Coordinates of C-alpha atoms in Angstrom, one line a residue:
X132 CA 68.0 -75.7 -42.4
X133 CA 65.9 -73.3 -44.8
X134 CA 65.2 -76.2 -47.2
X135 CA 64.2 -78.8 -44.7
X136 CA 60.3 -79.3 -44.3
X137 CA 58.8 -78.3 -40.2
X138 CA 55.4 -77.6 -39.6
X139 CA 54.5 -77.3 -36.0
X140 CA 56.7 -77.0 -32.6
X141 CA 58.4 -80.3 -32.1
X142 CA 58.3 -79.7 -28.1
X143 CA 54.1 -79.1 -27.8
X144 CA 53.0 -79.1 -31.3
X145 CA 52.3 -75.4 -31.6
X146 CA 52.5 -72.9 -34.4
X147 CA 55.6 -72.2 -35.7
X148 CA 56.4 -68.3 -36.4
X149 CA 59.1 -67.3 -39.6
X150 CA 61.3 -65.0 -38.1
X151 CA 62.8 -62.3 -40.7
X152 CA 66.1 -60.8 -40.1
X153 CA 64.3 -57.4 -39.1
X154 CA 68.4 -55.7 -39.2
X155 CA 69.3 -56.9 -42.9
X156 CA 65.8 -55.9 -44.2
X157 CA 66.3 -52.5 -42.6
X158 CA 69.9 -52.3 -43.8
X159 CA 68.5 -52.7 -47.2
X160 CA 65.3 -50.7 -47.7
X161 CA 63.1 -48.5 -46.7
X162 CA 58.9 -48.4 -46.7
X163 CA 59.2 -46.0 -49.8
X164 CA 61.6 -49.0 -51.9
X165 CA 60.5 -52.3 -49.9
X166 CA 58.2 -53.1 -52.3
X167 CA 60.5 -54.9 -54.5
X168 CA 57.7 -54.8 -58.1
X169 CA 55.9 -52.4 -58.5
X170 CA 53.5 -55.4 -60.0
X171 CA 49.6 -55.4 -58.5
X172 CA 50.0 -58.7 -56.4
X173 CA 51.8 -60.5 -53.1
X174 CA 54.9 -60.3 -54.7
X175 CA 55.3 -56.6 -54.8
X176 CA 56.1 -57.7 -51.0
X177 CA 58.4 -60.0 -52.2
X178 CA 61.6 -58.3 -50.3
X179 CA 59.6 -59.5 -47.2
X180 CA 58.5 -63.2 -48.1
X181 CA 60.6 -66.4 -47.0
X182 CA 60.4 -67.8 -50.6
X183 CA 62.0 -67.5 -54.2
X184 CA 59.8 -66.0 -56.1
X185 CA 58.9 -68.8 -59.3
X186 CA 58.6 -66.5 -61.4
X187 CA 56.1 -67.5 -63.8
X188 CA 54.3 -63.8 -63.8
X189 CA 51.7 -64.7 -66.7
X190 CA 50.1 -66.9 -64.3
X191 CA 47.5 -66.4 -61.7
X192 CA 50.2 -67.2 -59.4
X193 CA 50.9 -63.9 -60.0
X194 CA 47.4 -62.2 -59.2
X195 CA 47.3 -62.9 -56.1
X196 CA 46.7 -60.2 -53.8
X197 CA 46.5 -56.6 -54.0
X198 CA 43.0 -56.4 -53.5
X199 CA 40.7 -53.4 -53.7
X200 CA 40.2 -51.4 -50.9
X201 CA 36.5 -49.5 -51.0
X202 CA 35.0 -46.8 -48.8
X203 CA 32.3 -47.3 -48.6
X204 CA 30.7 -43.8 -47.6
X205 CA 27.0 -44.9 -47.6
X206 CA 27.7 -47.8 -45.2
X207 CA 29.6 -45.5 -42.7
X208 CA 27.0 -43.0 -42.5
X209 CA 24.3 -45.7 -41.7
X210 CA 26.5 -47.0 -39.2
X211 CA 27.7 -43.8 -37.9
X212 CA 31.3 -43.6 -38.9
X213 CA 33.4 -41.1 -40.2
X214 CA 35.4 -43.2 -42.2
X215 CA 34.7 -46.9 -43.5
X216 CA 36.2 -49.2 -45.7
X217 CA 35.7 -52.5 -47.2
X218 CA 39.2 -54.5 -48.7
X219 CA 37.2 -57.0 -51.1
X220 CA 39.4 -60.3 -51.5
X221 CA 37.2 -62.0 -54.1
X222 CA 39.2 -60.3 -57.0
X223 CA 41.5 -63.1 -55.9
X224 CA 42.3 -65.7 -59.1
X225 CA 40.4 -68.4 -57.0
X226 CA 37.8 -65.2 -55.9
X227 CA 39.2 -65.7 -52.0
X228 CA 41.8 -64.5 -49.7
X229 CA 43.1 -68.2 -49.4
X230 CA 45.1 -67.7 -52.7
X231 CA 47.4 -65.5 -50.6
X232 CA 48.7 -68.3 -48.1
X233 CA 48.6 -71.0 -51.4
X234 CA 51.0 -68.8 -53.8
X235 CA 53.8 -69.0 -50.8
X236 CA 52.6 -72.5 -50.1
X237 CA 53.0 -73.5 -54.1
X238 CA 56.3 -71.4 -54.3
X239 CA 57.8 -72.8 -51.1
X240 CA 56.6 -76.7 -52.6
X241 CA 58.3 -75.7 -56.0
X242 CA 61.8 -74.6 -54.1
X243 CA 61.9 -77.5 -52.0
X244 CA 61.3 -80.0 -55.3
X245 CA 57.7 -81.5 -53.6
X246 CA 55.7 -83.0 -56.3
X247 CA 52.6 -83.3 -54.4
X248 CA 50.8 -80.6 -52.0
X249 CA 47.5 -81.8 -49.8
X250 CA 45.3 -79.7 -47.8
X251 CA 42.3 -80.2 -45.8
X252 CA 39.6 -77.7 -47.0
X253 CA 35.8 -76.6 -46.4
X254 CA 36.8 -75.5 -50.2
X255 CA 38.5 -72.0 -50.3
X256 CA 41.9 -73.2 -48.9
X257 CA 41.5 -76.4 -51.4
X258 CA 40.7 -74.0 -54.3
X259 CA 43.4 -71.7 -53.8
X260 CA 45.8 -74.6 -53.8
X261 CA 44.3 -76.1 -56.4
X262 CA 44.4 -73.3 -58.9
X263 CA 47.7 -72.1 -57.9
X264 CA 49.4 -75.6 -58.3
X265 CA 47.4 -75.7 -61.4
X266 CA 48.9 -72.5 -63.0
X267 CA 52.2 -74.1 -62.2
X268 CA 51.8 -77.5 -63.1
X269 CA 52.4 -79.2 -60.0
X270 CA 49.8 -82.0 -58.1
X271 CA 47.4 -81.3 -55.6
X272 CA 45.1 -83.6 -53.2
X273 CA 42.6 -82.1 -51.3
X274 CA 40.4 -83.5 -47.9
X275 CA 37.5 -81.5 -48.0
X276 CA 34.0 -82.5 -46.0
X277 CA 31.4 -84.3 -48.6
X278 CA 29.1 -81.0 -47.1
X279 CA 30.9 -78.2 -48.6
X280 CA 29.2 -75.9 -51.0
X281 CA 28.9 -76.9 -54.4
X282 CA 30.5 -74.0 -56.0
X283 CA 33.9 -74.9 -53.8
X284 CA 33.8 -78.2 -54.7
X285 CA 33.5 -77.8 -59.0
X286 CA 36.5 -75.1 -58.2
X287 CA 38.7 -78.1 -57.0
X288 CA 37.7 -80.9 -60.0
X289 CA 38.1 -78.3 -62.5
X290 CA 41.3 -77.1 -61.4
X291 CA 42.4 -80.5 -61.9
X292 CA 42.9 -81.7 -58.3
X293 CA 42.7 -85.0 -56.5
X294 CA 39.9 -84.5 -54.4
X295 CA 38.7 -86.7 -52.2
X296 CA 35.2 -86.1 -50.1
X297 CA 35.3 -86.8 -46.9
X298 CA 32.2 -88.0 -44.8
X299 CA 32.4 -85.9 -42.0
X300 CA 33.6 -82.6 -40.8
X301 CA 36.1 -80.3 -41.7
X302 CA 38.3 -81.5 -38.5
X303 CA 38.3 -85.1 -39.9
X304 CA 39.4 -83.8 -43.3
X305 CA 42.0 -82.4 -41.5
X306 CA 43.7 -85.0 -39.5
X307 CA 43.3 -87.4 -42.3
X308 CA 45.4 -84.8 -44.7
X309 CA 48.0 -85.1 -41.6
X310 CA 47.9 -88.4 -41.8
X311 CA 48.3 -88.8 -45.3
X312 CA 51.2 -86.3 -45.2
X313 CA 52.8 -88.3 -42.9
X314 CA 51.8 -91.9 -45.0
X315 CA 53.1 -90.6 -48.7
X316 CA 55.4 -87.9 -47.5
X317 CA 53.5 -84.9 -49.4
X318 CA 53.9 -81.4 -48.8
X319 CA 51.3 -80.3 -46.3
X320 CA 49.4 -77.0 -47.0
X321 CA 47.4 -76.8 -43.6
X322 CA 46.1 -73.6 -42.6
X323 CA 47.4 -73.2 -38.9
X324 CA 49.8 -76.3 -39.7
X325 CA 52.2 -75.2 -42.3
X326 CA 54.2 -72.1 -41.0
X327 CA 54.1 -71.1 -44.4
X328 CA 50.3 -70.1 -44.9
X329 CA 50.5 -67.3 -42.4
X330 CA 53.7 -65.9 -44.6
X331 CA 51.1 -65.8 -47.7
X332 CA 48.0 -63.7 -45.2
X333 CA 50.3 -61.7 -43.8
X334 CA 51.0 -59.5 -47.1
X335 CA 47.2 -58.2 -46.7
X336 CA 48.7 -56.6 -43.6
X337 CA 51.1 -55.3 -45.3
X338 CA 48.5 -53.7 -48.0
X339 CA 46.2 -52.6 -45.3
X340 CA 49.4 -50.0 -44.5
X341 CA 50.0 -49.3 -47.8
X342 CA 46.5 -48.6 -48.7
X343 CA 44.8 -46.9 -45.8
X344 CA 47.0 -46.8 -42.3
X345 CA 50.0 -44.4 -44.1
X346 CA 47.3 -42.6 -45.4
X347 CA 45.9 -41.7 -41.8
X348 CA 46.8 -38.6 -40.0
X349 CA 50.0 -40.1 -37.3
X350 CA 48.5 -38.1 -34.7
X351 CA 44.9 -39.7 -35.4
X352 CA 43.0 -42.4 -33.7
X353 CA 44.7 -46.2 -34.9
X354 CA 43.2 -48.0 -37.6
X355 CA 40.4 -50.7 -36.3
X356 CA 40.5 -54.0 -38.5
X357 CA 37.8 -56.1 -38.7
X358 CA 38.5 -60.0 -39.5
X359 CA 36.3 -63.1 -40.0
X360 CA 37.3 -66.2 -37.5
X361 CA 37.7 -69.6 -38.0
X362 CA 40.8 -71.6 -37.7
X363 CA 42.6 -68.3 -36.7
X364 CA 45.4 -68.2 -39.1
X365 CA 43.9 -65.4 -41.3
X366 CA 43.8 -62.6 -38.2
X367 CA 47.1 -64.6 -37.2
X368 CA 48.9 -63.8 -40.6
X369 CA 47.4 -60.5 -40.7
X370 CA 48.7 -59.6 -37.3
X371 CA 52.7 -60.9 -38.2
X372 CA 52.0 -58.7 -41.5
X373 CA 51.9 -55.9 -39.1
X374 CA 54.1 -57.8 -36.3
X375 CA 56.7 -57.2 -39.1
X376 CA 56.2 -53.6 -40.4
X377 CA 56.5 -52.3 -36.9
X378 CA 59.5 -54.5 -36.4
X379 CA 61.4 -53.1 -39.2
X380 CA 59.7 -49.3 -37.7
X381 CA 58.1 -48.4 -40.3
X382 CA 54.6 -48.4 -38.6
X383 CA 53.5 -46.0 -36.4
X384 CA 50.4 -47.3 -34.7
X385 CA 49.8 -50.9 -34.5
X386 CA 46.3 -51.7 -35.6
X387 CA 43.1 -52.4 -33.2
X388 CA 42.0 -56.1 -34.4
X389 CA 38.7 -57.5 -33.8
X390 CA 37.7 -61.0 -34.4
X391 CA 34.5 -62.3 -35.6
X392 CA 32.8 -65.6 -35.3
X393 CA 30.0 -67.1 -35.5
X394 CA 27.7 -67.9 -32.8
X395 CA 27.7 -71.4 -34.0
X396 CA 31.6 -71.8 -34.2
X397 CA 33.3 -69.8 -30.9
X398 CA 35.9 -71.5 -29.6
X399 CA 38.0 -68.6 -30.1
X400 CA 35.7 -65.9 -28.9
X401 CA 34.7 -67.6 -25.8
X402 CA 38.3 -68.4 -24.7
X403 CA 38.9 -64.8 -25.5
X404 CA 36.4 -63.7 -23.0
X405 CA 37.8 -66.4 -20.3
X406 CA 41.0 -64.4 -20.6
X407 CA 43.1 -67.4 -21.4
X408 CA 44.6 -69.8 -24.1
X409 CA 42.9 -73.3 -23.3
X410 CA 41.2 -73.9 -26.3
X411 CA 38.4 -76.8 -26.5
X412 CA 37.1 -78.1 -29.5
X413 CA 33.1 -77.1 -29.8
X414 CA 31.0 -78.9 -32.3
X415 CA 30.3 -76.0 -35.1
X416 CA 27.9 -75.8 -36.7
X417 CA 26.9 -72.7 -39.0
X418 CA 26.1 -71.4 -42.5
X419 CA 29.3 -69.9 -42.6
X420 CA 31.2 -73.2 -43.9
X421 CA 34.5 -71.2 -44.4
X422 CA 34.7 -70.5 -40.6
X423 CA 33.0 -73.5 -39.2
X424 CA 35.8 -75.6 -37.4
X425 CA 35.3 -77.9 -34.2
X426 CA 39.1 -77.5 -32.8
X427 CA 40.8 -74.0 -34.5
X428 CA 44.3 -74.9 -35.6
X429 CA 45.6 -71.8 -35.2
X430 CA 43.2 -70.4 -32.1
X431 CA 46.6 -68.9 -29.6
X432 CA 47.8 -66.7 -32.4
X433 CA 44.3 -65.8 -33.0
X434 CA 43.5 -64.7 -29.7
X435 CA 47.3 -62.8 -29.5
X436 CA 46.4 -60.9 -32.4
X437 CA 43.2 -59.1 -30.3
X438 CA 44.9 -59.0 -27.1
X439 CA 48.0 -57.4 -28.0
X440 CA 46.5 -55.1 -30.3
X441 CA 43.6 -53.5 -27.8
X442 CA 41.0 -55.5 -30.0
X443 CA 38.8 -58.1 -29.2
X444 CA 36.5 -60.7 -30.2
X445 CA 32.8 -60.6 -31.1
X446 CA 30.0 -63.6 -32.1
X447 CA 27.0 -63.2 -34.4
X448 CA 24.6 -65.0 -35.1
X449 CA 23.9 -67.2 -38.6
X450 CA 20.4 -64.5 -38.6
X451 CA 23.5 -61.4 -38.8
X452 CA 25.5 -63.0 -41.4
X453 CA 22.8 -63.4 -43.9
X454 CA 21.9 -59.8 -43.5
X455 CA 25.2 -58.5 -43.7
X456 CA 25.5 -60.2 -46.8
X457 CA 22.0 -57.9 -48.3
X458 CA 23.9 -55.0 -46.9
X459 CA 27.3 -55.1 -49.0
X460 CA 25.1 -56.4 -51.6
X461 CA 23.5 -52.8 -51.5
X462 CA 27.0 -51.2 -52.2
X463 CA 28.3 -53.3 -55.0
X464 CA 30.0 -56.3 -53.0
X465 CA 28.8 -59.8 -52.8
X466 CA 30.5 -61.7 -50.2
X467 CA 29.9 -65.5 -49.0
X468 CA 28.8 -65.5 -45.4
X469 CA 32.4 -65.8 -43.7
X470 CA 33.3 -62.9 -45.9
X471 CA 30.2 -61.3 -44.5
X472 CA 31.0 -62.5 -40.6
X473 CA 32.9 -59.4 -40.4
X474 CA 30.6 -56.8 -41.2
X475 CA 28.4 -58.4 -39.0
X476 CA 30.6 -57.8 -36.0
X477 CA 30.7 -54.6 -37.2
X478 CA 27.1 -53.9 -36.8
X479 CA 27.1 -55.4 -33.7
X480 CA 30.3 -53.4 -32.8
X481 CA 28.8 -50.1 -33.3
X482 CA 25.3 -51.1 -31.5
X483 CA 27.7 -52.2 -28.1
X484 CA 30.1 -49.0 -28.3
X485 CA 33.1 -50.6 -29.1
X486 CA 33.9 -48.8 -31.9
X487 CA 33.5 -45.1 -31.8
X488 CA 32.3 -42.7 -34.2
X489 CA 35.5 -41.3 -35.1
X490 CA 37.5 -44.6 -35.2
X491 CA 38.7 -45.0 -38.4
X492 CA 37.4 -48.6 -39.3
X493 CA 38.6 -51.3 -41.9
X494 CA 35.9 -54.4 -42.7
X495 CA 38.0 -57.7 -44.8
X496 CA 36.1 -59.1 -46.6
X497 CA 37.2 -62.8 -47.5
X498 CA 36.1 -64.5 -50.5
X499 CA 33.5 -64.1 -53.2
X500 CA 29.5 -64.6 -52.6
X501 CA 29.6 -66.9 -56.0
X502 CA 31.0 -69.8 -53.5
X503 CA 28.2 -70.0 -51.9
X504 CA 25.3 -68.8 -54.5
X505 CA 22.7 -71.5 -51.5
X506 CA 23.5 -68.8 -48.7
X507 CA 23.2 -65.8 -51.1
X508 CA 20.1 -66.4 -51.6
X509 CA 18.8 -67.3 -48.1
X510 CA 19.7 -63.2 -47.6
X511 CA 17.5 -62.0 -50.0
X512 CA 14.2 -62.4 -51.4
X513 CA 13.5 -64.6 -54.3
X514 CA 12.7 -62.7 -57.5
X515 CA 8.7 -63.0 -58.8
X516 CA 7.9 -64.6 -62.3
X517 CA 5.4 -62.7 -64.0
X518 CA 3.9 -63.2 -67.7
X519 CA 5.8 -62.0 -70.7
X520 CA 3.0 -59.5 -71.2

């Protein structure tokens, strides 16, 4: 029943989709009054989430999402595009797109009467859950590797979590939080395990077509999205947000979507390229902490999201990431090096011809470059101390 807690397929252990009633929605509204608040966050979408809303709207529970979307003319004319734009997630209450997935996470924990909510994080995911239980008073225990960044980790301590560092790798946190779910019978907030996270991504979707696609000429080229790859449930949730939209009709043209990774962390990309769905674990390792997993958790939905949109995947190196973090620098956005990923792919996109001059071209940008202030500063050159004279 709706109340009873599932994460995965019981039969093979694979992802679980929430299927909307597409006819009832459509019965109901239309794209002009689906939005059901006309508030700045998720929960305008609220008509189209599988939670109660908690109400609660004087807390960042209720800031996240709707995120700014820039064009960034001076970018697309060095690149050689007509039209680019940047959706910047770090205005986020936790400064990443990970509060999305954690607002349905904390609202679905709060409906179901779950005290405690554990996730495995490399700190974004743990963050998010631990600010949004925070603003609703609820417990959180977070798994994160003992290697994460600084910045992540204070985020998780001062929200008031349980955190506990793990010696080892982000794959270890995670089957530990599995196990510990299983153990003490929390509520687990998994990226790519709970079937809820994707729910929470999926409403950046949704404001990509508010915010840019219903803006496009119909008879125009489709919009290309550009996403950031690491356990696959961001360009997963992304995908059902559009999955949905043109299930209830109301979107013309689905989306191109390209994944990026990181040359140190491709599982996804290079089973892409094989042109099937066996996924092997790889043993990551990059800069980009955020997208740094072994064994993705949510790596067949990730790879559905390219193929059945005309996309595909793209790898950069650490080297491309640090640049593309100078390069939004130069245009106002700071971005930590997953964030970054994407306009890397970009570049690399453009060089290779698989975006076109005239496509017009979307860049999401992830989380905030203060989570990562090491990196930032690996991308640019240290400033010189003179005299006070």
């Amino acid at each position: 029943g709706p109340e009873e807690v599932t994460y995965t397929c019981p039969k093979d252990g694979g992802n679980l989709d929430i299927i909307l009633d597409y006819e009832a929605i459509k019965g109901q509204y239309t794209p002009k009054n689906f939005m059901g608040l006309p508030e700045a966050s998720l929960w305008r979408y609220h008509n189209l989430l599988p939670v109660e809303d908690p109400g609660g709207y004087e807390t960042p529970l209720h800031r996240a999402g709707w995120t700014p979307v820039y064009k960034t003319t001076r970018l697309a004319k060095k690149l050689g595009l007509e039209q680019l734009w940047v959706k910047d997630e770090s205005p986020n209450p936790t400064a990443s797109f990970k509060d999305r997935a954690s607002a349905i996470v904390v609202a679905r924990a709060i409906q179901i009467g779950a005290e405690v909510t554990v996730a495995a994080s490399t700190g974004n995911a743990g963050a998010a859950l631990a600010g949004m239980a925070a603003a609703v008073g609820t417990q959180a225990v977070i798994f994160a590797p003992k290697s994460a960044p600084p910045a992540k980790i204070a985020q998780l301590i001062v929200f008031g979590a349980r955190v506990l560092l793990v010696d080892g790798t982000y794959d270890q946190a995670f089957d530990l939080s599995i196990e510990a779910t299983q153990n003490f019978g929390w509520y687990n907030r998994n990226t790519g395990y709970n079937p809820f996270t994707a729910e929470g991504k999926k409403t950046a979707g949704f404001e990509i077509w508010e915010q840019v696609i219903r803006r496009l000429p119909e008879d125009g080229k489709p919009l290309t999205v550009f996403i950031p790859v690491g356990d696959g449930n961001i360009i997963s949730g992304v995908h059902k947000g559009f999955k949905d939209l043109k299930a209830l009709g109301w979107l013309a043209h689905m989306p191109r979507i390209i994944g990026v990774q990181s040359e140190g962390s491709a599982t996804i990309a290079n089973t892409f390229h094989q042109g099937d769905e066996d996924i092997h674990a790889v043993q990551a390792d990059t800069l980009a902490d955020s997208i740094s997993v072994d064994l993705p958790r949510d790596g067949v939905r990730a790879l559905r999201a390219a193929r059945e949109t005309g996309g595909t995947y793209i790898t950069v190196p650490d080297s491309a990431i640090l640049t593309a973090i100078a390069e939004l620098g130069r245009v106002g956005i700071f971005a930590e090096p997953a964030a970054a990923t994407a306009y890397a792919g970009l570049v690399k996109a453009m060089d290779e011809s698989v975006v076109a001059s005239d496509d017009p071209v979307l860049v999401l940008s992830t989380g905030s470059g203060f989570k990562d202030v090491k990196a930032a500063m690996q991308a640019v050159s240290a400033a010189p101390i003179i005299e006070p004279t």
